[in-house]
Amino acid sequence: MSAQLDGTVGWDRRRLVFVLGVVVAAGVALILGLGFAIYFAISSAMSGGHGDSGSTGKKSHTSTHATGTAHRNEIAAEPMLTVDQEAAQPGPPAAVAAKTVNIPQGTTQGPAGVPSGFPHSPEGALGQLAAIEQVVLQSMSIQQVDSIHAGWAMPGAPNVAKWPLTQDVQTFLGDAQMGGTLDPTSTVVVTPVGAQIKGSDGPDWVLACVLVKVHATITQDAQMGYGYCERMQWHTGRWMIAPGALAYPAPSTWPGSDISNKAGWKTWAGADEGSDQ
C-alpha cells in the first residue's frame, strides 16, 4: 500500500499519452490528452497488474452505527477492479444496462464556488463529491484548487499537495504548458455519469465513488471515462472530504460498457428520473 499512502497518485503520463494521444505539428503538441486515468499504474501495482484483479466493485461494507477508524480504513483500502488502459476509451454499450442511482441536486452555493446543500444521505455525498470534482477539473486552476481544498477538506484529510485532484490539475497544466490555469482557448467539460457507494460507517461517513465523462478541447476533441473515490463525512451541516489516507483508486471505465458494469458503476440519474436500485 506504500504507493497509495505516500501521495504519489495523480495522472500517469504514459496512460495520458496512450488514452488521448499527442498530435505534434511543427514541434507543438496540439492535443496533450487528459490522462484522467489516473491511478492506472498505482492500481496495477497494488493488485499485481492484472486486468481482472481486485474487487468487482459490487461488494459493499455498510454499518448502521459508526464503528470508527479501523472500519473506515478497511473500506478505503479495499482494492477495486483493476482495468486495462483501453477501458476508459469510448466503446460499445453493454447488452444489459447498469442499474441507476438517484442523485439529488445541490440547493445552495458553498465555499469556493462549489454547489452545496446536498442532503444528509449517501446519495447526497455522491452529489457533493461530483460537484467538487466538476469545479476543480473544469476550472483547471491551481489557485482555484487551493481554494476548494481549503473550503472542503477537513483537518486530517490529505493536504492539498497530496490531493489526487490537485495532482491531476498539475499534470494537465504542466503537460499542456499552460502555467497555473487553463488557457482561455481550451475547455474541459466534466459530466457525472456513474456512481457507487463502496461502504459506509453510520449515517455520517461514506466512501463515495463517482464516474465522470471528461470532454477536453485543446484544438482537437478527446473523451474518456474517469473514476474517483473520496472519504466523505457529514460535518457542520454539509458533506466534506473526510480525514484519513487516500482511498484505493477507482476503476476508470467508459460509462455503460461491459467492464464499467463489472466494476460496479451504476448509471447516474437526476432525482426526478427514478431509480431501479
GROMACS .gro file of C-alpha atoms in nm:
model
  277
    1MET     CA    1   0.000   0.000   0.000
    2SER     CA    2   0.302   0.229   0.012
    3ALA     CA    3   0.240   0.364  -0.336
    4GLN     CA    4  -0.101   0.481  -0.224
    5LEU     CA    5  -0.005   0.621   0.113
    6ASP     CA    6   0.292   0.830   0.003
    7GLY     CA    7   0.065   1.056  -0.201
    8THR     CA    8   0.227   0.983  -0.539
    9VAL     CA    9  -0.101   0.949  -0.719
   10GLY     CA   10  -0.231   1.169  -0.999
   11TRP     CA   11  -0.230   1.101  -1.370
   12ASP     CA   12   0.014   0.853  -1.515
   13ARG     CA   13   0.187   1.024  -1.809
   14ARG     CA   14   0.213   0.706  -2.016
   15ARG     CA   15  -0.158   0.644  -1.980
   16LEU     CA   16  -0.227   1.012  -2.052
   17VAL     CA   17  -0.047   0.983  -2.384
   18PHE     CA   18  -0.197   0.644  -2.464
   19VAL     CA   19  -0.559   0.731  -2.394
   20LEU     CA   20  -0.598   1.068  -2.558
   21GLY     CA   21  -0.292   1.082  -2.778
   22VAL     CA   22  -0.045   1.352  -2.867
   23VAL     CA   23  -0.061   1.514  -3.209
   24VAL     CA   24   0.253   1.705  -3.296
   25ALA     CA   25   0.276   1.968  -3.572
   26ALA     CA   26   0.594   2.174  -3.619
   27GLY     CA   27   0.711   2.054  -3.280
   28VAL     CA   28   0.400   2.180  -3.100
   29ALA     CA   29   0.163   1.941  -2.923
   30LEU     CA   30  -0.186   2.022  -3.047
   31ILE     CA   31  -0.367   1.791  -2.808
   32LEU     CA   32  -0.197   1.677  -2.493
   33GLY     CA   33  -0.458   1.447  -2.356
   34LEU     CA   34  -0.602   1.442  -2.008
   35GLY     CA   35  -0.492   1.121  -1.851
   36PHE     CA   36  -0.788   1.114  -1.618
   37ALA     CA   37  -0.695   0.751  -1.592
   38ILE     CA   38  -0.547   0.818  -1.331
   39TYR     CA   39  -0.426   0.575  -1.089
   40PHE     CA   40  -0.376   0.302  -1.351
   41ALA     CA   41  -0.012   0.239  -1.262
   42ILE     CA   42  -0.079   0.253  -0.888
   43SER     CA   43  -0.385   0.028  -0.912
   44SER     CA   44  -0.181  -0.224  -1.111
   45ALA     CA   45   0.098  -0.221  -0.854
   46MET     CA   46  -0.145  -0.279  -0.569
   47SER     CA   47  -0.326  -0.566  -0.738
   48GLY     CA   48  -0.041  -0.727  -0.927
   49GLY     CA   49  -0.110  -0.564  -1.262
   50HIS     CA   50  -0.383  -0.800  -1.386
   51GLY     CA   51  -0.674  -0.652  -1.577
   52ASP     CA   52  -0.940  -0.855  -1.395
   53SER     CA   53  -0.791  -0.850  -1.048
   54GLY     CA   54  -0.932  -0.685  -0.739
   55SER     CA   55  -1.290  -0.644  -0.623
   56THR     CA   56  -1.576  -0.636  -0.872
   57GLY     CA   57  -1.683  -0.312  -0.711
   58LYS     CA   58  -2.021  -0.461  -0.613
   59LYS     CA   59  -1.928  -0.567  -0.260
   60SER     CA   60  -2.042  -0.307  -0.010
   61HIS     CA   61  -1.950  -0.267   0.356
   62THR     CA   62  -2.217  -0.075   0.540
   63SER     CA   63  -2.288  -0.027   0.907
   64THR     CA   64  -2.589   0.145   1.063
   65HIS     CA   65  -2.386   0.263   1.360
   66ALA     CA   66  -2.042   0.422   1.339
   67THR     CA   67  -1.766   0.180   1.436
   68GLY     CA   68  -1.463   0.403   1.393
   69THR     CA   69  -1.129   0.447   1.224
   70ALA     CA   70  -1.035   0.082   1.170
   71HIS     CA   71  -1.355   0.006   0.978
   72ARG     CA   72  -1.319   0.321   0.770
   73ASN     CA   73  -0.959   0.241   0.685
   74GLU     CA   74  -1.059  -0.110   0.581
   75ILE     CA   75  -1.321   0.026   0.343
   76ALA     CA   76  -1.084   0.284   0.198
   77ALA     CA   77  -0.801   0.034   0.144
   78GLU     CA   78  -1.004  -0.249  -0.008
   79PRO     CA   79  -0.897  -0.298  -0.372
   80MET     CA   80  -1.136  -0.221  -0.654
   81LEU     CA   81  -1.140  -0.373  -1.000
   82THR     CA   82  -0.822  -0.303  -1.196
   83VAL     CA   83  -0.891  -0.229  -1.561
   84ASP     CA   84  -0.677  -0.203  -1.872
   85GLN     CA   85  -0.590   0.130  -2.031
   86GLU     CA   86  -0.843   0.078  -2.309
   87ALA     CA   87  -1.132   0.060  -2.062
   88ALA     CA   88  -1.154   0.439  -2.028
   89GLN     CA   89  -1.188   0.498  -2.402
   90PRO     CA   90  -1.521   0.520  -2.589
   91GLY     CA   91  -1.663   0.176  -2.658
   92PRO     CA   92  -1.986  -0.013  -2.729
   93PRO     CA   93  -2.261  -0.022  -2.466
   94ALA     CA   94  -2.319  -0.335  -2.261
   95ALA     CA   95  -2.601  -0.566  -2.363
   96VAL     CA   96  -2.753  -0.528  -2.015
   97ALA     CA   97  -2.778  -0.172  -1.886
   98ALA     CA   98  -2.646  -0.090  -1.539
   99LYS     CA   99  -2.883  -0.004  -1.257
  100THR     CA  100  -2.942   0.361  -1.189
  101VAL     CA  101  -2.881   0.561  -0.873
  102ASN     CA  102  -3.079   0.874  -0.790
  103ILE     CA  103  -2.857   1.173  -0.721
  104PRO     CA  104  -3.012   1.491  -0.574
  105GLN     CA  105  -2.920   1.841  -0.684
  106GLY     CA  106  -2.746   2.098  -0.466
  107THR     CA  107  -2.963   2.378  -0.333
  108THR     CA  108  -2.707   2.640  -0.229
  109GLN     CA  109  -2.367   2.780  -0.321
  110GLY     CA  110  -2.084   2.661  -0.096
  111PRO     CA  111  -1.724   2.769  -0.038
  112ALA     CA  112  -1.502   2.843  -0.341
  113GLY     CA  113  -1.794   2.844  -0.581
  114VAL     CA  114  -1.882   2.477  -0.530
  115PRO     CA  115  -2.255   2.386  -0.521
  116SER     CA  116  -2.368   2.271  -0.177
  117GLY     CA  117  -2.689   2.192   0.007
  118PHE     CA  118  -2.692   1.820  -0.074
  119PRO     CA  119  -2.899   1.605   0.165
  120HIS     CA  120  -2.765   1.405   0.458
  121SER     CA  121  -2.769   1.072   0.271
  122PRO     CA  122  -2.524   0.852   0.077
  123GLU     CA  123  -2.668   0.992  -0.246
  124GLY     CA  124  -2.609   1.342  -0.111
  125ALA     CA  125  -2.243   1.255  -0.053
  126LEU     CA  126  -2.216   1.137  -0.413
  127GLY     CA  127  -2.368   1.461  -0.537
  128GLN     CA  128  -2.132   1.670  -0.326
  129LEU     CA  129  -1.822   1.480  -0.437
  130ALA     CA  130  -1.923   1.519  -0.801
  131ALA     CA  131  -1.976   1.892  -0.753
  132ILE     CA  132  -1.629   1.933  -0.602
  133GLU     CA  133  -1.471   1.731  -0.881
  134GLN     CA  134  -1.653   1.919  -1.155
  135VAL     CA  135  -1.546   2.262  -1.034
  136VAL     CA  136  -1.184   2.154  -0.980
  137LEU     CA  137  -1.138   1.987  -1.318
  138GLN     CA  138  -1.338   2.231  -1.528
  139SER     CA  139  -1.157   2.532  -1.386
  140MET     CA  140  -0.811   2.370  -1.417
  141SER     CA  141  -0.658   2.638  -1.194
  142ILE     CA  142  -0.401   2.592  -0.920
  143GLN     CA  143  -0.541   2.892  -0.734
  144GLN     CA  144  -0.894   2.752  -0.757
  145VAL     CA  145  -0.794   2.403  -0.644
  146ASP     CA  146  -0.616   2.554  -0.343
  147SER     CA  147  -0.931   2.747  -0.251
  148ILE     CA  148  -1.156   2.444  -0.296
  149HIS     CA  149  -0.936   2.221  -0.084
  150ALA     CA  150  -0.921   2.485   0.191
  151GLY     CA  151  -1.301   2.516   0.191
  152TRP     CA  152  -1.391   2.149   0.165
  153ALA     CA  153  -1.121   1.932   0.326
  154MET     CA  154  -1.150   1.852   0.695
  155PRO     CA  155  -0.846   1.855   0.926
  156GLY     CA  156  -0.664   1.525   0.881
  157ALA     CA  157  -0.760   1.485   0.514
  158PRO     CA  158  -0.475   1.458   0.262
  159ASN     CA  159  -0.312   1.800   0.223
  160VAL     CA  160  -0.353   1.994  -0.098
  161ALA     CA  161  -0.021   1.876  -0.243
  162LYS     CA  162  -0.117   1.510  -0.197
  163TRP     CA  163  -0.481   1.551  -0.303
  164PRO     CA  164  -0.532   1.349  -0.624
  165LEU     CA  165  -0.736   1.625  -0.788
  166THR     CA  166  -0.452   1.873  -0.730
  167GLN     CA  167  -0.209   1.635  -0.895
  168ASP     CA  168  -0.449   1.587  -1.187
  169VAL     CA  169  -0.458   1.962  -1.243
  170GLN     CA  170  -0.079   1.991  -1.210
  171THR     CA  171  -0.024   1.716  -1.468
  172PHE     CA  172  -0.269   1.862  -1.715
  173LEU     CA  173  -0.137   2.217  -1.691
  174GLY     CA  174   0.225   2.106  -1.692
  175ASP     CA  175   0.197   1.886  -1.999
  176ALA     CA  176  -0.011   2.149  -2.176
  177GLN     CA  177   0.246   2.416  -2.084
  178MET     CA  178  -0.033   2.644  -1.965
  179GLY     CA  179   0.118   2.777  -1.644
  180GLY     CA  180  -0.113   2.793  -1.343
  181THR     CA  181  -0.452   2.797  -1.514
  182LEU     CA  182  -0.641   2.668  -1.818
  183ASP     CA  183  -0.575   2.851  -2.145
  184PRO     CA  184  -0.885   3.057  -2.239
  185THR     CA  185  -0.895   2.889  -2.582
  186SER     CA  186  -0.923   2.543  -2.425
  187THR     CA  187  -1.213   2.379  -2.241
  188VAL     CA  188  -1.267   2.086  -2.008
  189VAL     CA  189  -1.625   1.967  -1.951
  190VAL     CA  190  -1.689   1.714  -1.673
  191THR     CA  191  -2.023   1.529  -1.660
  192PRO     CA  192  -2.115   1.277  -1.386
  193VAL     CA  193  -2.232   0.954  -1.548
  194GLY     CA  194  -2.193   0.684  -1.281
  195ALA     CA  195  -2.167   0.632  -0.907
  196GLN     CA  196  -2.127   0.375  -0.636
  197ILE     CA  197  -2.103   0.366  -0.257
  198LYS     CA  198  -1.809   0.149  -0.162
  199GLY     CA  199  -1.907   0.142   0.203
  200SER     CA  200  -2.035   0.338   0.499
  201ASP     CA  201  -1.983   0.376   0.872
  202GLY     CA  202  -2.300   0.506   1.029
  203PRO     CA  203  -2.505   0.788   0.878
  204ASP     CA  204  -2.224   1.046   0.879
  205TRP     CA  205  -1.948   0.870   0.681
  206VAL     CA  206  -1.940   0.708   0.337
  207LEU     CA  207  -1.676   0.611   0.084
  208ALA     CA  208  -1.827   0.773  -0.225
  209CYS     CA  209  -1.713   0.699  -0.583
  210VAL     CA  210  -1.810   0.897  -0.892
  211LEU     CA  211  -1.751   0.814  -1.259
  212VAL     CA  212  -1.742   1.116  -1.489
  213LYS     CA  213  -1.715   1.165  -1.863
  214VAL     CA  214  -1.443   1.412  -1.948
  215HIS     CA  215  -1.454   1.611  -2.274
  216ALA     CA  216  -1.145   1.820  -2.336
  217THR     CA  217  -1.079   2.053  -2.627
  218ILE     CA  218  -0.726   2.173  -2.695
  219THR     CA  219  -0.755   2.249  -3.069
  220GLN     CA  220  -0.900   1.895  -3.102
  221ASP     CA  221  -1.158   1.696  -2.905
  222ALA     CA  222  -1.093   1.395  -2.684
  223GLN     CA  223  -1.306   1.199  -2.437
  224MET     CA  224  -1.265   0.926  -2.175
  225GLY     CA  225  -1.415   0.793  -1.852
  226TYR     CA  226  -1.262   0.873  -1.512
  227GLY     CA  227  -1.343   0.702  -1.181
  228TYR     CA  228  -1.266   0.873  -0.849
  229CYS     CA  229  -1.326   0.794  -0.481
  230GLU     CA  230  -1.310   1.002  -0.161
  231ARG     CA  231  -1.387   0.954   0.206
  232MET     CA  232  -1.683   1.188   0.271
  233GLN     CA  233  -1.808   1.297   0.613
  234TRP     CA  234  -2.112   1.496   0.724
  235HIS     CA  235  -1.968   1.791   0.914
  236THR     CA  236  -2.111   2.132   1.005
  237GLY     CA  237  -2.424   2.065   0.804
  238ARG     CA  238  -2.262   1.953   0.477
  239TRP     CA  239  -2.062   1.669   0.324
  240MET     CA  240  -1.686   1.732   0.333
  241ILE     CA  241  -1.368   1.541   0.245
  242ALA     CA  242  -1.300   1.328   0.550
  243PRO     CA  243  -0.978   1.265   0.742
  244GLY     CA  244  -0.770   0.960   0.662
  245ALA     CA  245  -0.543   0.809   0.399
  246LEU     CA  246  -0.635   0.819   0.032
  247ALA     CA  247  -0.890   0.565  -0.085
  248TYR     CA  248  -0.790   0.283  -0.318
  249PRO     CA  249  -0.811   0.409  -0.678
  250ALA     CA  250  -1.145   0.362  -0.855
  251PRO     CA  251  -1.163   0.194  -1.196
  252SER     CA  252  -1.174   0.437  -1.488
  253THR     CA  253  -1.412   0.291  -1.748
  254TRP     CA  254  -1.619   0.410  -2.040
  255PRO     CA  255  -1.972   0.461  -1.899
  256GLY     CA  256  -2.227   0.197  -1.991
  257SER     CA  257  -1.972  -0.057  -2.116
  258ASP     CA  258  -1.949  -0.419  -2.001
  259ILE     CA  259  -1.633  -0.353  -1.800
  260SER     CA  260  -1.797  -0.047  -1.642
  261ASN     CA  261  -2.088  -0.263  -1.524
  262LYS     CA  262  -1.845  -0.525  -1.394
  263ALA     CA  263  -1.664  -0.255  -1.198
  264GLY     CA  264  -1.987  -0.178  -1.014
  265TRP     CA  265  -2.075   0.157  -1.169
  266LYS     CA  266  -2.445   0.244  -1.164
  267THR     CA  267  -2.588   0.494  -1.407
  268TRP     CA  268  -2.615   0.849  -1.273
  269ALA     CA  269  -2.971   0.979  -1.273
  270GLY     CA  270  -3.125   1.302  -1.150
  271ALA     CA  271  -3.358   1.287  -0.852
  272ASP     CA  272  -3.660   1.324  -1.080
  273GLU     CA  273  -3.558   1.045  -1.318
  274GLY     CA  274  -3.630   0.750  -1.091
  275SER     CA  275  -3.412   0.457  -0.987
  276ASP     CA  276  -3.407   0.081  -1.026
  277GLN     CA  277  -3.164   0.000  -0.749
   0.00000   0.00000   0.00000
